XYZ file of C-alpha atoms in Angstrom:
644
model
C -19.861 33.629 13.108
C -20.158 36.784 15.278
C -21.578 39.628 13.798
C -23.197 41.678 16.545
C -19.854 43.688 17.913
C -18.771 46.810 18.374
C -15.430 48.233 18.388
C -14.832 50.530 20.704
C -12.014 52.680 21.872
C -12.302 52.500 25.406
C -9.178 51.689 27.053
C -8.912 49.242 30.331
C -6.114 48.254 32.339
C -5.365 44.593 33.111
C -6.531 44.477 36.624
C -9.806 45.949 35.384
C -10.740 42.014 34.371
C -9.888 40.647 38.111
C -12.747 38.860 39.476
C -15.148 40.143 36.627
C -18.110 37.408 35.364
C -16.902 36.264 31.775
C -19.838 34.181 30.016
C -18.510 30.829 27.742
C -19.397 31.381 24.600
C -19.596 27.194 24.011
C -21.296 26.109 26.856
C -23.661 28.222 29.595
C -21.621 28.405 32.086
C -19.284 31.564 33.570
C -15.321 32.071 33.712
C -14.098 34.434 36.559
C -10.869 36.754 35.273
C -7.851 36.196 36.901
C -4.098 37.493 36.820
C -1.080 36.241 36.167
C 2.521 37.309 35.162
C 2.715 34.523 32.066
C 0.670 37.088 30.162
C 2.520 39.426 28.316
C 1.984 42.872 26.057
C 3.907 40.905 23.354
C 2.268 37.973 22.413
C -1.610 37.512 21.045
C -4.213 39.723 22.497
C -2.963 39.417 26.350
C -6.148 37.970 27.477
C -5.576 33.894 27.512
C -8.268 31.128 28.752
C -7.162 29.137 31.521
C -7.542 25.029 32.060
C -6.166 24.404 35.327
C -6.735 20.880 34.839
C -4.123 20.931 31.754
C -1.273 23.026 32.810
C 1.428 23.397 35.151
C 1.141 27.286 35.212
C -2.532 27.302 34.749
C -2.799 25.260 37.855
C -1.001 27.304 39.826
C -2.301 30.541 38.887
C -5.875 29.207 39.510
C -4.882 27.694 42.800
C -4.077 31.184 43.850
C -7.945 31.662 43.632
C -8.669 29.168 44.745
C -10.711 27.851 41.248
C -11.811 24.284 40.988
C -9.320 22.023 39.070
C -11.503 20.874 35.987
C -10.284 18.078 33.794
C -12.970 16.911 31.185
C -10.430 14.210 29.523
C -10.110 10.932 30.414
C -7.146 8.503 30.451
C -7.563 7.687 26.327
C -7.514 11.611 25.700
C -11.081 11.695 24.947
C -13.736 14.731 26.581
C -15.584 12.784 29.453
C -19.437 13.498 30.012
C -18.584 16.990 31.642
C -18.968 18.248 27.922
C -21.926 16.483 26.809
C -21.860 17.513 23.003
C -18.312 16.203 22.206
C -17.829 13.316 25.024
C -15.572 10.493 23.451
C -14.422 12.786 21.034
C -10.612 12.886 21.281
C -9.622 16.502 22.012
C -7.604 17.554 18.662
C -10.424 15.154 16.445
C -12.923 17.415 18.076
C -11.277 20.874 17.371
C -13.519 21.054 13.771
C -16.465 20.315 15.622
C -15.749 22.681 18.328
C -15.608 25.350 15.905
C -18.863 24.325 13.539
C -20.742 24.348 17.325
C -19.215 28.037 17.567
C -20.120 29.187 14.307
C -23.612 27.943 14.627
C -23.918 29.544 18.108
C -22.781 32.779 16.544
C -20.421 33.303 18.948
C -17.009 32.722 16.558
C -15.028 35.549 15.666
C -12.541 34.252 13.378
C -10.642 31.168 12.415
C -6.787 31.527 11.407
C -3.889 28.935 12.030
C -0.652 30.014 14.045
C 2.469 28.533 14.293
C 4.383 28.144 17.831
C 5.971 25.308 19.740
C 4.343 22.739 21.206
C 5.135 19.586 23.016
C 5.467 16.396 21.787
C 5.971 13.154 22.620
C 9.983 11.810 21.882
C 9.118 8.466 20.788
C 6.102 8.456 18.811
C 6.277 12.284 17.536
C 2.207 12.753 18.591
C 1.578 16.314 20.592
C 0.985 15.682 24.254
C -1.756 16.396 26.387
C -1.512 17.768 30.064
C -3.891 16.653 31.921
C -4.509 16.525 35.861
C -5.118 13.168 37.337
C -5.455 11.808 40.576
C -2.073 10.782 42.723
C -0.481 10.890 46.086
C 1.639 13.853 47.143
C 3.762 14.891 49.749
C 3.580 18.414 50.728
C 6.673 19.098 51.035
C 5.100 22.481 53.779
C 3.499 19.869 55.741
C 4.245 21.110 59.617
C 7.207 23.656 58.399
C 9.126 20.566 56.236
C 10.517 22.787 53.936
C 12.123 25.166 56.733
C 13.642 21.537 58.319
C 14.942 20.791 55.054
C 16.418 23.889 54.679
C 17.984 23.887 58.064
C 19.543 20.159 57.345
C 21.044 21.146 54.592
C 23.234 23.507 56.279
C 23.681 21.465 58.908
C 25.438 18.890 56.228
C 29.085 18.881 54.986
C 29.034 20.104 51.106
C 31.812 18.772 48.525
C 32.692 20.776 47.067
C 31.399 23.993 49.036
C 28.766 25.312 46.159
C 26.910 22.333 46.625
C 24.765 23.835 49.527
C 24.069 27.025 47.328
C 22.339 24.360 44.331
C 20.673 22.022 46.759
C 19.456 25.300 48.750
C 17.701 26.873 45.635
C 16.443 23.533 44.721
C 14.796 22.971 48.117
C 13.263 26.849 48.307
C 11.668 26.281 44.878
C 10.323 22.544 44.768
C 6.519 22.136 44.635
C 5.120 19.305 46.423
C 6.573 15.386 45.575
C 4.060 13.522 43.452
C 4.797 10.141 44.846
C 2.831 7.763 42.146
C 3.428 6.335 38.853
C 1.235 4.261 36.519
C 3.396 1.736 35.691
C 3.477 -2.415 35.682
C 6.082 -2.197 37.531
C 7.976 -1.222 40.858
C 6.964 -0.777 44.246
C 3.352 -0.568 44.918
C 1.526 1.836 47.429
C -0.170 0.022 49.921
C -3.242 1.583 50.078
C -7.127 0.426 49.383
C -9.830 1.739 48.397
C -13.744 1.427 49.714
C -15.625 0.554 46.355
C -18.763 1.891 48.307
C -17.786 5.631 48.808
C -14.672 5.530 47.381
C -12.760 6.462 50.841
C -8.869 5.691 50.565
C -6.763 5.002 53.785
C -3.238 3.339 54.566
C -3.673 0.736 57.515
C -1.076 -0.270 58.973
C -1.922 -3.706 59.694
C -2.413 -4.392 55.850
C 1.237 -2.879 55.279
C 2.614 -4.962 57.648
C 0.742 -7.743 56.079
C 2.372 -6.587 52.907
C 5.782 -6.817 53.875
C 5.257 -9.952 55.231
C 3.807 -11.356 52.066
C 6.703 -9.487 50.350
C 9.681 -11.108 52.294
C 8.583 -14.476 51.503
C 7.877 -14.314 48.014
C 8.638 -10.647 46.122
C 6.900 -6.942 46.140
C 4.775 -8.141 43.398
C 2.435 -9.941 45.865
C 0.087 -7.169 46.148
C -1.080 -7.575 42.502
C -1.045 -11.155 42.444
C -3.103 -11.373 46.093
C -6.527 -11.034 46.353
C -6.778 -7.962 48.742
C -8.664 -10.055 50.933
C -5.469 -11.361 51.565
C -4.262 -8.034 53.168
C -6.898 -7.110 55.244
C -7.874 -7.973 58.732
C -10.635 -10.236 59.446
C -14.230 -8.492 59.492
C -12.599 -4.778 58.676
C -15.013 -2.349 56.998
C -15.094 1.172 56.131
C -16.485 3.624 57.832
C -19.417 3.988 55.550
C -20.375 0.436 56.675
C -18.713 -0.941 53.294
C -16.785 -4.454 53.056
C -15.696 -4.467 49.606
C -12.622 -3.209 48.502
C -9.674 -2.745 45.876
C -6.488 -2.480 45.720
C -3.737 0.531 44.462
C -2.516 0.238 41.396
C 0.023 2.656 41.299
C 3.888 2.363 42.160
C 5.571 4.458 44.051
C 8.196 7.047 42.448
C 10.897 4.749 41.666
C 13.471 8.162 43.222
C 11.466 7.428 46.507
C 12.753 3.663 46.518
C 16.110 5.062 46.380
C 15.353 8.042 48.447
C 14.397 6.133 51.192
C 17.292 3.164 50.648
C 18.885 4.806 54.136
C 16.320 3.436 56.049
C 16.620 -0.526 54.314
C 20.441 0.000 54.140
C 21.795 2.263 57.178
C 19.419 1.798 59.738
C 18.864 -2.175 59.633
C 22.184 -3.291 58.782
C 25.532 -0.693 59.051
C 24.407 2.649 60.968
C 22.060 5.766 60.691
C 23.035 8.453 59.131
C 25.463 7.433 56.851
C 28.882 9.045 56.872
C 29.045 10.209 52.820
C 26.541 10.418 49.922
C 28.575 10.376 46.754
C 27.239 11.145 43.287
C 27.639 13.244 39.963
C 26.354 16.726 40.320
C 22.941 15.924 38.821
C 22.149 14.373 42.169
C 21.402 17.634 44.048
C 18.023 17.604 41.973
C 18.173 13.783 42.620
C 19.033 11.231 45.056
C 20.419 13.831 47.385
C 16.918 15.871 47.561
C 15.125 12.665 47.371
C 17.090 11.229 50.502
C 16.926 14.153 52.254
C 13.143 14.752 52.271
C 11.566 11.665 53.910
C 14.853 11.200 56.260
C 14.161 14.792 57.768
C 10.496 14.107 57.835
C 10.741 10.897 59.733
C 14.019 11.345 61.443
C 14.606 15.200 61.402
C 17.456 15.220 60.051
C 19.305 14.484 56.503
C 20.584 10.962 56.178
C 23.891 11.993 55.844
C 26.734 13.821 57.192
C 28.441 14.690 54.224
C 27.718 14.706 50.531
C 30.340 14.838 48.086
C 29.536 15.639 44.227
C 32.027 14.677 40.881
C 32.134 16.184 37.436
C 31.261 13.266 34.553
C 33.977 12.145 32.727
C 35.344 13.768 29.197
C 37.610 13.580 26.524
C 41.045 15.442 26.203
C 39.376 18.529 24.345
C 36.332 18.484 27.016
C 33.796 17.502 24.820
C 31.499 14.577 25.910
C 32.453 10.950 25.176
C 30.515 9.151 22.427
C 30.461 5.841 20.191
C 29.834 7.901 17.097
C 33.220 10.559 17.706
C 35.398 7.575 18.487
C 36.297 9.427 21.921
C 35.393 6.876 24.221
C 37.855 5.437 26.534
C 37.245 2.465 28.308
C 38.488 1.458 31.424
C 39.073 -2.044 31.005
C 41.729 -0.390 27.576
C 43.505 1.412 30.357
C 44.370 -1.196 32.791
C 45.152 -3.762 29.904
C 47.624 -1.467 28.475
C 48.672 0.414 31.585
C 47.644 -1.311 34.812
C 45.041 -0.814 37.297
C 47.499 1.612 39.465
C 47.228 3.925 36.841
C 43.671 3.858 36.236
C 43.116 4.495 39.951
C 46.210 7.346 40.082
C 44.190 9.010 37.022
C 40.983 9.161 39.307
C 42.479 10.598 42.487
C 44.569 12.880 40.648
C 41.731 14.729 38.765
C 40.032 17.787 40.411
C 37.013 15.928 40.073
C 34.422 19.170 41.085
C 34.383 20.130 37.623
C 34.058 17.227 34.898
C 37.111 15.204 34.262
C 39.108 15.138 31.087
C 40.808 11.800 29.324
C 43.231 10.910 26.727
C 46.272 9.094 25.603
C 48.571 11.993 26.298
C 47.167 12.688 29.771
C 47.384 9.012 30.553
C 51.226 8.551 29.353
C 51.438 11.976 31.620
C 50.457 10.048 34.739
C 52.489 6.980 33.901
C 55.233 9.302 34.109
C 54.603 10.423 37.301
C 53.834 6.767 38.606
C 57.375 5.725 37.255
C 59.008 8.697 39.374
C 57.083 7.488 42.389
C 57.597 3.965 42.274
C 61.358 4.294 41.552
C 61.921 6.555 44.258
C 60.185 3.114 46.112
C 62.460 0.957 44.518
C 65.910 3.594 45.370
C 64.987 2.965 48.989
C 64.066 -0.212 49.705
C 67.588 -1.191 47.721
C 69.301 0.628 50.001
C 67.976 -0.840 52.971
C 68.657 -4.339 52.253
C 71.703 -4.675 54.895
C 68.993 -2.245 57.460
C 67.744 -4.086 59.894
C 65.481 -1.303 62.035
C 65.876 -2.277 65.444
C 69.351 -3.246 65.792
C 70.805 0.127 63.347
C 68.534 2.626 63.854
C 70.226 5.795 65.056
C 68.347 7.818 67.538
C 66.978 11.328 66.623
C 69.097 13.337 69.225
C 72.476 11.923 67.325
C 71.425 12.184 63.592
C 73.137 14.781 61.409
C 70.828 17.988 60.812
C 70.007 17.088 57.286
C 68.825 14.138 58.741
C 66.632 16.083 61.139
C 65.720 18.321 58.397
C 64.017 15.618 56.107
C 62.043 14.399 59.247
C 60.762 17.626 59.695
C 59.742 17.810 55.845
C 57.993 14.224 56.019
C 56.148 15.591 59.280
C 54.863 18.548 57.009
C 54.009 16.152 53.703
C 52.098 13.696 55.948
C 50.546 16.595 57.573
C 49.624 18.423 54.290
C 48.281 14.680 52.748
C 46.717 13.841 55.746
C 44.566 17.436 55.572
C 43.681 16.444 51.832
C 42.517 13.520 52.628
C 40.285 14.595 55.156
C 39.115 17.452 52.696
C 38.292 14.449 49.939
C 40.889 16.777 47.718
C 42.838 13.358 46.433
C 44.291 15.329 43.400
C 46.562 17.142 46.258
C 47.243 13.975 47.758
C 49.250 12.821 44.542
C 50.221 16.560 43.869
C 52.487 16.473 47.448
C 53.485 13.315 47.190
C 54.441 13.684 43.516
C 56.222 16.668 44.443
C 58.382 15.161 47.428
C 59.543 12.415 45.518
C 60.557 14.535 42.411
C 61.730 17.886 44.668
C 62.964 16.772 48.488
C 63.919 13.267 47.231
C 65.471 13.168 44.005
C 66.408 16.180 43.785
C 67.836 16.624 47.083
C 68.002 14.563 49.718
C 69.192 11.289 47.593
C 71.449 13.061 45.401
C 73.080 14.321 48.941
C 72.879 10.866 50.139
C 74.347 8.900 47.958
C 77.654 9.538 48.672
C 77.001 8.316 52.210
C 75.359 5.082 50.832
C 77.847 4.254 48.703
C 80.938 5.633 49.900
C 80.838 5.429 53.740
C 81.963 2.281 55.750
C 78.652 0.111 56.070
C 78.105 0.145 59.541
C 79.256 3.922 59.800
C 77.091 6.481 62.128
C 76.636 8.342 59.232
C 75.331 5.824 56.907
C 72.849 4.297 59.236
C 71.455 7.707 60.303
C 70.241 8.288 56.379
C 69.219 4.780 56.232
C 67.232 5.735 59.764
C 65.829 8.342 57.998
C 65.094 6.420 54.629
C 63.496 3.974 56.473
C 60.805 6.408 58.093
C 60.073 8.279 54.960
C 59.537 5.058 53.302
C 57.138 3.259 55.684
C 55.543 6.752 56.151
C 55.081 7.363 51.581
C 53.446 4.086 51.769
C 50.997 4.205 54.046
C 50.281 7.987 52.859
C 49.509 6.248 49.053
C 48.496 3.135 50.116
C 44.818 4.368 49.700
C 45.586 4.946 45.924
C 48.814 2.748 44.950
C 46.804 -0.065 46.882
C 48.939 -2.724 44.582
C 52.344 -0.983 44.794
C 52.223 0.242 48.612
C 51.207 -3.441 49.074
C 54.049 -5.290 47.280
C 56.377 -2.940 48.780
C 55.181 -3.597 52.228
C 55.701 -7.023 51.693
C 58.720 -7.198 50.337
C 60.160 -5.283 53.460
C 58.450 -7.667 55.297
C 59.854 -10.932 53.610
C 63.489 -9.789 52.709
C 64.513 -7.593 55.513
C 63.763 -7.319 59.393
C 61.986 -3.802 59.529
C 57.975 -4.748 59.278
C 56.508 -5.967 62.087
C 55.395 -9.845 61.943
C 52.159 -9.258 62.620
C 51.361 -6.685 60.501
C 50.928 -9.335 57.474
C 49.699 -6.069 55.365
C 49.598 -2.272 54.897
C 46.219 -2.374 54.787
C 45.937 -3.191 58.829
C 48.313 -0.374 59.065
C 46.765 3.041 60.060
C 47.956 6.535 58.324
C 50.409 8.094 61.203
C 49.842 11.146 62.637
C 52.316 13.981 61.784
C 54.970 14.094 64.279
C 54.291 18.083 65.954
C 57.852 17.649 67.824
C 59.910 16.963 64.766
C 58.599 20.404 63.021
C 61.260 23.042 65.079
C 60.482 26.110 63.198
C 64.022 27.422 64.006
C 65.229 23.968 61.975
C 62.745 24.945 59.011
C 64.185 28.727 59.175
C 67.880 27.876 59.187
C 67.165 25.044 56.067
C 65.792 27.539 54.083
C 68.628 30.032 54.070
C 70.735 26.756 53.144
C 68.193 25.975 50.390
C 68.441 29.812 48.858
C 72.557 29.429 48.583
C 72.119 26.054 47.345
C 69.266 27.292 44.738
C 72.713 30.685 44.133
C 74.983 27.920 43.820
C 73.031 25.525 41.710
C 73.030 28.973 39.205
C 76.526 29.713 39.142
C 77.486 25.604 38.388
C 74.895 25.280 35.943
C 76.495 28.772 34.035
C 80.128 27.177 34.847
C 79.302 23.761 32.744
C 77.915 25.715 29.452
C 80.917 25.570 27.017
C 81.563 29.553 26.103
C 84.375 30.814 23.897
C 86.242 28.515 25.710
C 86.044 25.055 26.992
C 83.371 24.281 29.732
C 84.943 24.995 33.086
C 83.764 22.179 35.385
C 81.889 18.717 34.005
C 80.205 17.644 36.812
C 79.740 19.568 40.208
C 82.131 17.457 41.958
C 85.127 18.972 39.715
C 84.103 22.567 40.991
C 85.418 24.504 43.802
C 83.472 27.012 45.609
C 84.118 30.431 46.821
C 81.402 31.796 48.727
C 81.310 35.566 50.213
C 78.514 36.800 52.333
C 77.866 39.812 54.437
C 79.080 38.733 58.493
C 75.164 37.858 59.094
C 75.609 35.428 56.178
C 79.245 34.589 57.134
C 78.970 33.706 60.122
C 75.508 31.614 59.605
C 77.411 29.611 56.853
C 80.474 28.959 58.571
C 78.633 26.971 61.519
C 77.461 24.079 58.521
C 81.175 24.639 56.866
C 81.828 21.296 57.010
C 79.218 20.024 55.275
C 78.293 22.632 53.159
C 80.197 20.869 50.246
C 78.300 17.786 50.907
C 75.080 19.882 50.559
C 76.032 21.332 47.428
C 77.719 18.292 46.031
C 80.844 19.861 45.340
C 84.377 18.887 46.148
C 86.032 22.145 47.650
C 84.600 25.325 48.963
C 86.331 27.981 50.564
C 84.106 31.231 52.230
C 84.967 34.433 53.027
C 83.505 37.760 54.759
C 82.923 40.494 52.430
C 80.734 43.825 53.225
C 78.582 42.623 50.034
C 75.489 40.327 49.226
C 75.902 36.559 48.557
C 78.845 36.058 45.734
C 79.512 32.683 44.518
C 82.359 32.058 42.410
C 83.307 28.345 40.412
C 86.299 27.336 39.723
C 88.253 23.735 39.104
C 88.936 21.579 41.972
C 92.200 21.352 42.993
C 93.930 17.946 43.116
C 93.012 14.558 41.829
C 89.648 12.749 41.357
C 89.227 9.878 43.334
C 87.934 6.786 41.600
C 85.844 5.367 44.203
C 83.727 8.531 45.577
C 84.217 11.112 42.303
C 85.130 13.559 44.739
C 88.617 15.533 44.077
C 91.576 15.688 46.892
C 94.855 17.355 47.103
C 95.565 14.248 49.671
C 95.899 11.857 47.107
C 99.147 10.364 47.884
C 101.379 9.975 45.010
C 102.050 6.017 46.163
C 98.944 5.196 46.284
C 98.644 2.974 43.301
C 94.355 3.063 43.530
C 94.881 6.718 43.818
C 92.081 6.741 46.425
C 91.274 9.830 48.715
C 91.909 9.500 52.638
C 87.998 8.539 53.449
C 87.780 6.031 50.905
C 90.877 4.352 51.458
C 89.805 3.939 55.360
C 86.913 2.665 54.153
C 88.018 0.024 51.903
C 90.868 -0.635 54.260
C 88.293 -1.868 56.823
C 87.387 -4.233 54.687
C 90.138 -5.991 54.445
């Protein structure tokens, strides 16, 4: 080995070895030293040798210098004539000999064996060699490309928001787009080669050639052809050769897809395409991929918007799998279930972040589908003896709480109608959810169904809340139609068949179109004067709920129609209230209420009804005559009177 050194305590700093002449101690030949921030004070002896033909970081660094790209291996991992002495040899089979050569050349220090990570191949375990070989490129700087890509990026609609921040840093950062693969099998590149000089060009007439050959019988034409076939009659290079070959290599199978716009959007729908919708991982993918040869050809990205979804997980959030006996298959859910709930589980999971599945969440959502659809089935039973045109009661003459739940339906189709249009489909289900469950059931139809069931049939008051019913229904279904498809359909068609209020023509909700919110229905001073009515029915609700608890003594009221209210308020209060006196007991389902003026805050007091209960409408009367053998109040027995 070496045995002619000197050690010397001379110190030098790094940049001391830039440019300097560095002789080979294998072969005569010289090394130039070079920088680069990969070298570190921590690891080995901070001076490293550099094979720009065999690394990612080596290559660049060299590049930098603008160093020849050497790359003495060929395709079987053997050294290729470049080094003489060990050519054939595979490169770790010739390590011994590599170091016998050094030791007889005197130039070997010392031998010792290290241990540190290393790649290797994940199928057959073997380390893997890096090794430059020739392919086609894009540069991706080519005439300021990466500034237009850039600049089409934020000129595209991001779903969720973030997106533009990942496909931003993704698109500063990228090197250039190797375009080839060596594989048997894909899309080839078009391109030949002169076997005289070796020239390689793309001519157009032999890709149009190509593609004719390719429509007829399939893209593998070009390696069953003779590339005689391709070319035009008499061509020849310009080095005066006529013989040629043919590329091997495939293109990039994420450039087939990447450029799928241009097959897809431009020759058969239209260019750009309105949405690009994938799973997060797509921003290093198909998005990127789309984007660059769409803004190089076109100059612009090949889409308007691109909308990204988490990947799909189990209740805990850990990631489905055969072995852990988490997986839950679709097909499981709409056996046991029904497709409705499959596709209400989609739209009503935030699906930017991944999306979580179970039993329990599943039996959650059929929950909420049952509230929904029953609040369906409530109305369209109570609009069997509707007919729309001939008992609709205009909007001037409907009772404000009437008014007021066509100004709330205005708002939820407004509020849905913004989700939509913000792809936010969990809020679509969230609103809707909420309406039935909040505005519906738990106000509105509880209100209503005295009217319904009580009121003469053809009575102004009980067509004005079928009026109303009949709008909030036809409006809830085409708001969920785009989710319930099934359910908003069979309800459609059932008012279509069994009752006069669809349209002939409109044989489905689906040629329907989502109405726009009605801006002259939302009065703000309506909105305003409902939710001071809201906050004493919210007091009132309080004071009835305390009133039914049994105490020390017996529970005071049973239902709220046994109470009677007494309501003081303050003479803002007062004198607000006693403009909806008459109905205020029908908005707080109770069967009395008295109010008075006081100089305090909002008091509510319970106490029992006075009178009798009438059998037919629960509600209790002191004008329950004593005769009366049904022992019916004065509205009811009108009622059934008239139908007599």
């Amino acid at each position: 080995g070496l045995k002619d050194y000197e050690i010397t305590d001379l110190v030098f700093k790094g940049k001391d070895f830039e440019h300097i002449k560095c002789k080979n101690p294998l072969i005569d030949s010289q090394s130039v030293g070079i920088l680069a921030d990969f070298v570190s004070m921590e690891d080995g002896s901070g001076i490293v040798h550099n094979a720009p033909g065999h690394g990612a970081e080596d290559y660049s660094v060299c590049s930098k210098y603008n160093l020849p790209i050497l790359s003495p291996v060929d395709d079987k991992g053997a050294f290729t004539n470049e080094v003489p002495e060990f050519a054939g040899h595979r490169v770790f089979a010739a390590n011994p000999l590599i170091i016998k050569k050094l030791q007889e050349l005197g130039t070997l220090l010392n031998v010792t064996e290290i241990s540190h990570s290393y790649p290797h191949c994940w199928r057959c375990k073997h380390a893997v060699i890096f090794r430059a070989t020739f392919q086609w490129f894009m540069n991706v700087d080519h005439e300021g490309l990466r500034q237009k890509l850039l600049a089409s990026a934020n000129n595209t609609k991001w779903v969720p928001s973030y997106g533009i921040k990942r496909i931003t840093a993704m698109l500063e950062n990228r090197p250039d787009w190797c375009l080839s693969r060596q594989r048997y099998w894909g899309v080839p590149i078009p391109a030949i080669y002169c076997e005289k000089c070796g020239n390689v060009e793309l001519i157009p007439s032999v890709i149009k050639k190509y593609e004719e050959y390719s429509q007829k019988e399939s893209c593998s034409c070009w390696f069953t052809r003779p590339v005689e076939d391709f070319l035009p009659s008499g061509y020849a290079c310009k080095c005066g050769g006529t013989k040629f070959r043919k590329e091997n290599d495939i293109f990039d199978v994420w450039f087939d897809s990447g450029v799928s716009h241009e097959a897809v959007m431009a020759k058969r729908l239209k260019w750009p395409a309105d949405m690009y919708l994938e799973g997060s991982d797509q921003h290093r993918g198909w998005f990127q991929t789309s984007m660059i040869p769409a803004v190089a050809l076109r100059g612009r990205a090949p889409y308007d918007t691109v909308l990204t979804h988490g990947f799909v997980v189990d209740g805990e959030g850990k990631k489905m799998s055969k072995s852990l006996g988490n997986v839950i298959a679709p097909q499981e859910i709409i056996k046991n279930f029904g497709a409705e709930i499959l596709r209400l589980w989609v739209s009503s999971s935030d699906y930017s972040e991944d999306v979580r599945i179970s039993k329990e969440i599943i039996e959650r959502l059929v929950e909420t589908y049952r509230k929904i659809r029953n609040t369906i089935r409530f109305i369209i039973g109570n609009l069997c003896d509707y007919e729309h045109g001939k008992n609709r009661i205009k909007y001037e003459d409907l009772p404000e709480l009437e008014k007021y739940m066509l100004l709330r339906l205005q708002q939820l189709n407004r509020d849905v109608t913004k989700a939509y249009d913000a792809y936010e489909f969990h809020s679509v289900i969230s609103l809707v959810n909420n309406f039935c469950v909040l505005d519906l059931s738990g106000f509105y139809l509880d209100i209503l169904k005295d009217r319904l069931y009580t009121y003469p049939a053809d009575s102004k008051e009980r067509r004005a809340g079928q009026t109303v019913l009949h709008e909030i229904l036809i409006t809830l279904l085409k708001l969920l139609s785009p989710i319930l498809t099934f359910t908003a359909e069979e309800a459609w068609q059932i008012l279509r068949q069994e009752s006069k209020n669809i349209k002939e023509s409109s044989t489905s909700i689906f040629v329907e179109t989502i109405p726009e919110p009605d801006k002259a229905l939302m009065n703000e001073t309506l909105e305003q004067n409902w939710k001071k009515l809201m906050e004493v029915r919210d007091k009132a609700n309080l004071e009835l709920e305390k009133a039914r608890k049994p105490g020390e003594q017996a529970p005071l009221i049973g239902s709220a129609l046994e109470a009677k209210l007494l309501i003081k308020a303050d003479k803002d209060l007062f004198e607000f209230l006693s403009k909806y006196k008459n109905c205020l007991p029908a908005i707080l389902i109770v069967s009395q209420l008295e109010l008075k003026q006081s100089g305090q805050e909002l008091k509510i007091t319970v106490s029992h009804a006075d009178g009798k209960k009438c059998p037919r409408c629960w509600n209790w009367s002191t004008d329950i005559a004593e005769t009366d053998e049904e022992g019916l109040c004065p509205r009811c027995k009108k009622a059934v009177d008239a139908l007599v």
